[in-house]
mmCIF file of C-alpha atoms and ligand atoms in Angstrom:
data_model
loop_
_atom_site.group_PDB
_atom_site.id
_atom_site.type_symbol
_atom_site.label_atom_id
_atom_site.label_comp_id
_atom_site.label_asym_id
_atom_site.label_seq_id
_atom_site.Cartn_x
_atom_site.Cartn_y
_atom_site.Cartn_z
ATOM 1 C CA UNK Z 1 -138.943 224.973 36.956
ATOM 2 C CA UNK Z 2 -137.176 225.084 40.318
ATOM 3 C CA UNK Z 3 -133.858 226.778 39.917
ATOM 4 C CA UNK Z 4 -132.104 223.972 41.756
ATOM 5 C CA UNK Z 5 -133.553 221.459 39.310
ATOM 6 C CA UNK Z 6 -132.341 223.514 36.366
ATOM 7 C CA UNK Z 7 -128.840 223.597 37.839
ATOM 8 C CA UNK Z 8 -128.955 219.868 38.559
ATOM 9 C CA UNK Z 9 -130.020 219.115 35.008
ATOM 10 C CA UNK Z 10 -127.126 221.177 33.751
ATOM 11 C CA UNK Z 11 -124.743 219.367 36.079
ATOM 12 C CA UNK Z 12 -126.088 216.057 34.865
ATOM 13 C CA UNK Z 13 -125.376 217.097 31.276
ATOM 14 C CA UNK Z 14 -121.785 217.908 32.180
ATOM 15 C CA UNK Z 15 -121.419 214.628 34.043
ATOM 16 C CA UNK Z 16 -122.852 212.658 31.152
ATOM 17 C CA UNK Z 17 -120.328 214.121 28.760
ATOM 18 C CA UNK Z 18 -117.491 213.557 31.250
ATOM 19 C CA UNK Z 19 -118.502 209.911 31.598
ATOM 20 C CA UNK Z 20 -118.704 209.560 27.836
ATOM 21 C CA UNK Z 21 -115.208 210.980 27.369
ATOM 22 C CA UNK Z 22 -113.745 208.934 30.187
ATOM 23 C CA UNK Z 23 -115.153 205.772 28.635
ATOM 24 C CA UNK Z 24 -113.711 206.745 25.261
ATOM 25 C CA UNK Z 25 -110.322 207.492 26.822
ATOM 26 C CA UNK Z 26 -110.293 204.231 28.750
ATOM 27 C CA UNK Z 27 -110.885 202.340 25.554
ATOM 28 C CA UNK Z 28 -107.548 200.990 24.284
ATOM 29 C CA UNK Z 29 -107.400 200.975 20.470
ATOM 30 C CA UNK Z 30 -106.622 197.649 18.813
ATOM 31 C CA UNK Z 31 -103.283 198.761 17.418
ATOM 32 C CA UNK Z 32 -102.088 199.736 20.873
ATOM 33 C CA UNK Z 33 -103.420 196.566 22.440
ATOM 34 C CA UNK Z 34 -101.488 194.532 19.876
ATOM 35 C CA UNK Z 35 -98.327 196.502 20.509
ATOM 36 C CA UNK Z 36 -98.682 196.003 24.238
ATOM 37 C CA UNK Z 37 -99.243 192.284 23.912
ATOM 38 C CA UNK Z 38 -96.328 191.877 21.533
ATOM 39 C CA UNK Z 39 -94.061 193.794 23.848
ATOM 40 C CA UNK Z 40 -95.200 191.879 26.916
ATOM 41 C CA UNK Z 41 -94.617 188.522 25.210
ATOM 42 C CA UNK Z 42 -91.102 189.539 24.232
ATOM 43 C CA UNK Z 43 -90.436 190.956 27.658
ATOM 44 C CA UNK Z 44 -91.519 187.709 29.285
ATOM 45 C CA UNK Z 45 -89.319 185.614 26.986
ATOM 46 C CA UNK Z 46 -86.439 187.963 27.522
ATOM 47 C CA UNK Z 47 -86.771 187.812 31.296
ATOM 48 C CA UNK Z 48 -87.020 184.032 31.229
ATOM 49 C CA UNK Z 49 -83.903 183.710 29.082
ATOM 50 C CA UNK Z 50 -82.065 186.132 31.293
ATOM 51 C CA UNK Z 51 -83.032 184.241 34.439
ATOM 52 C CA UNK Z 52 -81.874 180.953 32.907
ATOM 53 C CA UNK Z 53 -78.678 182.549 31.718
ATOM 54 C CA UNK Z 54 -77.964 183.899 35.178
ATOM 55 C CA UNK Z 55 -78.738 180.520 36.745
ATOM 56 C CA UNK Z 56 -76.244 178.915 34.366
ATOM 57 C CA UNK Z 57 -73.586 181.486 35.164
ATOM 58 C CA UNK Z 58 -74.120 180.908 38.865
ATOM 59 C CA UNK Z 59 -73.929 177.157 38.380
ATOM 60 C CA UNK Z 60 -70.750 177.555 36.376
ATOM 61 C CA UNK Z 61 -69.186 179.452 39.252
ATOM 62 C CA UNK Z 62 -70.095 176.696 41.691
ATOM 63 C CA UNK Z 63 -68.819 173.952 39.411
ATOM 64 C CA UNK Z 64 -65.640 175.894 38.685
ATOM 65 C CA UNK Z 65 -64.960 176.306 42.379
ATOM 66 C CA UNK Z 66 -65.465 172.622 43.049
ATOM 67 C CA UNK Z 67 -63.391 171.745 39.982
ATOM 68 C CA UNK Z 68 -60.454 173.843 41.236
ATOM 69 C CA UNK Z 69 -60.703 172.300 44.668
ATOM 70 C CA UNK Z 70 -60.768 168.777 43.257
ATOM 71 C CA UNK Z 71 -57.852 169.586 40.999
ATOM 72 C CA UNK Z 72 -55.809 170.801 43.934
ATOM 73 C CA UNK Z 73 -56.715 167.658 45.843
ATOM 74 C CA UNK Z 74 -55.735 165.578 42.849
ATOM 75 C CA UNK Z 75 -52.324 167.250 42.667
ATOM 76 C CA UNK Z 76 -51.846 166.669 46.338
ATOM 77 C CA UNK Z 77 -52.821 163.005 46.070
ATOM 78 C CA UNK Z 78 -50.470 162.506 43.148
ATOM 79 C CA UNK Z 79 -47.600 163.921 45.191
ATOM 80 C CA UNK Z 80 -48.592 161.733 48.101
ATOM 81 C CA UNK Z 81 -48.342 158.674 45.868
ATOM 82 C CA UNK Z 82 -44.512 158.984 45.717
ATOM 83 C CA UNK Z 83 -44.220 159.134 49.484
ATOM 84 C CA UNK Z 84 -46.366 156.166 50.500
ATOM 85 C CA UNK Z 85 -44.693 153.579 52.668
ATOM 86 C CA UNK Z 86 -46.679 150.424 52.164
ATOM 87 C CA UNK Z 87 -49.020 148.797 49.672
ATOM 88 C CA UNK Z 88 -52.070 149.359 51.834
ATOM 89 C CA UNK Z 89 -51.467 153.094 51.849
ATOM 90 C CA UNK Z 90 -50.640 152.948 48.155
ATOM 91 C CA UNK Z 91 -53.995 151.352 47.368
ATOM 92 C CA UNK Z 92 -55.822 153.883 49.469
ATOM 93 C CA UNK Z 93 -54.194 156.770 47.621
ATOM 94 C CA UNK Z 94 -54.926 155.124 44.264
ATOM 95 C CA UNK Z 95 -58.575 154.826 45.239
ATOM 96 C CA UNK Z 96 -58.638 158.478 46.254
ATOM 97 C CA UNK Z 97 -56.985 159.401 42.956
ATOM 98 C CA UNK Z 98 -59.629 157.481 41.031
ATOM 99 C CA UNK Z 99 -62.448 159.304 42.740
ATOM 100 C CA UNK Z 100 -60.800 162.687 42.291
ATOM 101 C CA UNK Z 101 -60.014 162.010 38.646
ATOM 102 C CA UNK Z 102 -63.610 161.030 38.050
ATOM 103 C CA UNK Z 103 -64.836 164.185 39.772
ATOM 104 C CA UNK Z 104 -62.480 166.407 37.836
ATOM 105 C CA UNK Z 105 -63.454 164.728 34.605
ATOM 106 C CA UNK Z 106 -67.180 165.031 35.317
ATOM 107 C CA UNK Z 107 -66.801 168.653 36.202
ATOM 108 C CA UNK Z 108 -64.806 169.373 33.078
ATOM 109 C CA UNK Z 109 -67.631 167.960 30.990
ATOM 110 C CA UNK Z 110 -70.158 169.873 32.990
ATOM 111 C CA UNK Z 111 -68.217 173.097 32.460
ATOM 112 C CA UNK Z 112 -68.024 172.469 28.723
ATOM 113 C CA UNK Z 113 -71.764 171.969 28.630
ATOM 114 C CA UNK Z 114 -72.416 175.064 30.729
ATOM 115 C CA UNK Z 115 -70.106 177.181 28.630
ATOM 116 C CA UNK Z 116 -71.945 176.148 25.506
ATOM 117 C CA UNK Z 117 -75.298 176.926 27.098
ATOM 118 C CA UNK Z 118 -74.085 180.295 28.336
ATOM 119 C CA UNK Z 119 -72.763 181.163 24.914
ATOM 120 C CA UNK Z 120 -76.104 180.262 23.349
ATOM 121 C CA UNK Z 121 -77.989 182.327 25.873
ATOM 122 C CA UNK Z 122 -75.716 185.264 25.244
ATOM 123 C CA UNK Z 123 -76.428 185.046 21.553
ATOM 124 C CA UNK Z 124 -80.170 184.653 22.170
ATOM 125 C CA UNK Z 125 -80.317 187.487 24.637
ATOM 126 C CA UNK Z 126 -78.542 189.755 22.191
ATOM 127 C CA UNK Z 127 -81.130 188.943 19.530
ATOM 128 C CA UNK Z 128 -83.956 189.280 22.021
ATOM 129 C CA UNK Z 129 -82.686 192.630 23.224
ATOM 130 C CA UNK Z 130 -82.870 194.127 19.774
ATOM 131 C CA UNK Z 131 -86.349 192.695 19.188
ATOM 132 C CA UNK Z 132 -87.406 193.838 22.641
ATOM 133 C CA UNK Z 133 -86.113 197.342 22.011
ATOM 134 C CA UNK Z 134 -87.870 197.431 18.662
ATOM 135 C CA UNK Z 135 -91.159 196.412 20.293
ATOM 136 C CA UNK Z 136 -90.659 198.948 23.039
ATOM 137 C CA UNK Z 137 -90.133 201.724 20.542
ATOM 138 C CA UNK Z 138 -93.205 200.654 18.577
ATOM 139 C CA UNK Z 139 -95.223 200.661 21.779
ATOM 140 C CA UNK Z 140 -94.040 204.159 22.651
ATOM 141 C CA UNK Z 141 -94.968 205.351 19.175
ATOM 142 C CA UNK Z 142 -98.400 203.774 19.372
ATOM 143 C CA UNK Z 143 -98.983 205.326 22.771
ATOM 144 C CA UNK Z 144 -98.005 208.672 21.328
ATOM 145 C CA UNK Z 145 -100.383 208.130 18.421
ATOM 146 C CA UNK Z 146 -103.208 207.272 20.826
ATOM 147 C CA UNK Z 147 -102.450 210.370 22.889
ATOM 148 C CA UNK Z 148 -102.504 212.464 19.713
ATOM 149 C CA UNK Z 149 -105.867 210.974 18.817
ATOM 150 C CA UNK Z 150 -107.193 211.637 22.298
ATOM 151 C CA UNK Z 151 -105.845 215.143 22.528
ATOM 152 C CA UNK Z 152 -109.163 216.815 21.738
ATOM 153 C CA UNK Z 153 -111.020 214.619 24.190
ATOM 154 C CA UNK Z 154 -108.502 215.309 26.932
ATOM 155 C CA UNK Z 155 -108.842 219.037 26.322
ATOM 156 C CA UNK Z 156 -112.615 218.851 26.362
ATOM 157 C CA UNK Z 157 -112.483 216.817 29.549
ATOM 158 C CA UNK Z 158 -110.336 219.428 31.261
ATOM 159 C CA UNK Z 159 -112.735 222.139 30.206
ATOM 160 C CA UNK Z 160 -115.721 220.157 31.439
ATOM 161 C CA UNK Z 161 -114.084 219.528 34.788
ATOM 162 C CA UNK Z 162 -113.496 223.241 35.245
ATOM 163 C CA UNK Z 163 -117.052 223.924 34.168
ATOM 164 C CA UNK Z 164 -118.269 221.331 36.633
ATOM 165 C CA UNK Z 165 -116.389 222.974 39.466
ATOM 166 C CA UNK Z 166 -118.276 226.164 38.764
ATOM 167 C CA UNK Z 167 -121.582 224.407 38.311
ATOM 168 C CA UNK Z 168 -121.528 222.599 41.658
ATOM 169 C CA UNK Z 169 -121.170 225.943 43.419
ATOM 170 C CA UNK Z 170 -124.679 226.759 42.251
ATOM 171 C CA UNK Z 171 -126.191 223.778 44.038
ATOM 172 C CA UNK Z 172 -126.963 223.392 47.738
ATOM 173 C CA UNK Z 173 -124.443 221.161 49.505
ATOM 174 C CA UNK Z 174 -127.044 218.726 50.830
ATOM 175 C CA UNK Z 175 -128.651 218.371 47.399
ATOM 176 C CA UNK Z 176 -125.264 217.948 45.802
ATOM 177 C CA UNK Z 177 -124.172 215.169 48.121
ATOM 178 C CA UNK Z 178 -127.466 213.406 47.508
ATOM 179 C CA UNK Z 179 -126.957 213.852 43.778
ATOM 180 C CA UNK Z 180 -123.464 212.341 44.001
ATOM 181 C CA UNK Z 181 -124.714 209.403 46.012
ATOM 182 C CA UNK Z 182 -127.486 208.644 43.537
ATOM 183 C CA UNK Z 183 -125.201 209.169 40.562
ATOM 184 C CA UNK Z 184 -122.702 206.652 41.891
ATOM 185 C CA UNK Z 185 -125.372 204.102 42.711
ATOM 186 C CA UNK Z 186 -127.346 204.631 39.510
ATOM 187 C CA UNK Z 187 -124.913 204.388 36.664
ATOM 188 C CA UNK Z 188 -124.130 208.100 36.510
ATOM 189 C CA UNK Z 189 -127.732 209.187 36.016
ATOM 190 C CA UNK Z 190 -129.181 211.034 39.012
ATOM 191 C CA UNK Z 191 -131.838 213.316 37.614
ATOM 192 C CA UNK Z 192 -134.475 212.157 35.187
ATOM 193 C CA UNK Z 193 -137.626 213.342 33.588
ATOM 194 C CA UNK Z 194 -140.953 211.966 34.633
ATOM 195 C CA UNK Z 195 -143.263 211.162 31.754
ATOM 196 C CA UNK Z 196 -146.795 209.790 32.099
ATOM 197 C CA UNK Z 197 -146.262 209.213 35.813
ATOM 198 C CA UNK Z 198 -143.262 207.048 34.963
ATOM 199 C CA UNK Z 199 -139.695 207.602 36.103
ATOM 200 C CA UNK Z 200 -137.518 207.470 32.993
ATOM 201 C CA UNK Z 201 -134.586 206.269 35.093
ATOM 202 C CA UNK Z 202 -136.061 202.970 36.221
ATOM 203 C CA UNK Z 203 -139.304 202.933 34.198
ATOM 204 C CA UNK Z 204 -141.483 202.359 37.215
ATOM 205 C CA UNK Z 205 -144.789 204.145 37.631
ATOM 206 C CA UNK Z 206 -144.714 206.522 40.584
ATOM 207 C CA UNK Z 207 -147.679 206.999 42.948
ATOM 208 C CA UNK Z 208 -150.161 209.552 41.545
ATOM 209 C CA UNK Z 209 -149.705 211.839 44.536
ATOM 210 C CA UNK Z 210 -145.960 212.009 43.899
ATOM 211 C CA UNK Z 211 -146.571 212.820 40.262
ATOM 212 C CA UNK Z 212 -148.725 215.720 41.371
ATOM 213 C CA UNK Z 213 -145.951 216.895 43.700
ATOM 214 C CA UNK Z 214 -143.363 216.735 40.939
ATOM 215 C CA UNK Z 215 -145.629 218.720 38.653
ATOM 216 C CA UNK Z 216 -146.213 221.291 41.386
ATOM 217 C CA UNK Z 217 -142.499 221.896 41.306
ATOM 218 C CA UNK Z 218 -142.180 223.249 44.832
ATOM 219 C CA UNK Z 219 -139.757 220.760 46.332
ATOM 220 C CA UNK Z 220 -137.344 218.400 44.688
ATOM 221 C CA UNK Z 221 -138.858 214.922 44.611
ATOM 222 C CA UNK Z 222 -137.198 211.541 44.302
ATOM 223 C CA UNK Z 223 -138.376 208.356 42.638
ATOM 224 C CA UNK Z 224 -139.399 205.930 45.410
ATOM 225 C CA UNK Z 225 -137.905 203.052 43.471
ATOM 226 C CA UNK Z 226 -134.530 204.307 42.216
ATOM 227 C CA UNK Z 227 -134.214 207.465 44.325
ATOM 228 C CA UNK Z 228 -133.361 209.575 41.293
ATOM 229 C CA UNK Z 229 -134.394 213.208 41.312
ATOM 230 C CA UNK Z 230 -137.437 213.787 39.190
ATOM 231 C CA UNK Z 231 -138.438 216.715 37.063
ATOM 232 C CA UNK Z 232 -141.441 217.399 34.966
ATOM 233 C CA UNK Z 233 -141.531 219.087 31.620
ATOM 234 C CA UNK Z 234 -144.663 219.815 29.669
ATOM 235 C CA UNK Z 235 -143.299 219.939 26.186
ATOM 236 C CA UNK Z 236 -141.417 216.876 24.956
ATOM 237 C CA UNK Z 237 -139.837 218.858 22.142
ATOM 238 C CA UNK Z 238 -137.866 220.853 24.645
ATOM 239 C CA UNK Z 239 -135.896 217.794 25.657
ATOM 240 C CA UNK Z 240 -132.312 218.585 24.780
HETATM 241 ZN ZN1 LIG A 301 -136.959 205.608 39.232
#
């Protein structure tokens, strides 16, 4: 067989194993998926509670400010009441007092309500934080477990990548770039065996003349349908 074809077949073997390992590594085990989901749900709830808590604290500040202002105005109005000169003025101040009293009263109630809410959120957030931390720790542990499980695969992958680097040096640049192009377009499989005039990549029959050319083994040939490199082997038993 053409030396270049032999090297390409070897490269394809490396690439197949790399793809296999990468798929296995990308696969998230159920236990880790569950941990992630659990953690994300808690995180979301925690963030929501925290946002609401902060909104309540901010609202409390606003209400408190307004409450203090109204209280000051109320004090002022009460003092003014003793200095009024006529009944018309007196009525006007009374009316002002009524409004201010109502405002102060409303805001007091509002503050009570907000304080209660804030207290509840604080309690909730405390509980959530411990649950959240627990879930986080579990997630870290599960990730570690997954990494442990994948350790051998990761090591093999590193070895294969180094091996690949050496292997590509044995192949002509133009052939290699063609190989890469086909591999990307054709689901990682760029070089295939031709059997009974049929490309085993796309299972289309090739023209008889091309089959003869492939068998002659002088130049690298490509399948006219899927563009994969083709090679011919007499003995089927030799396959892998
Ligand atoms: Zn084909």
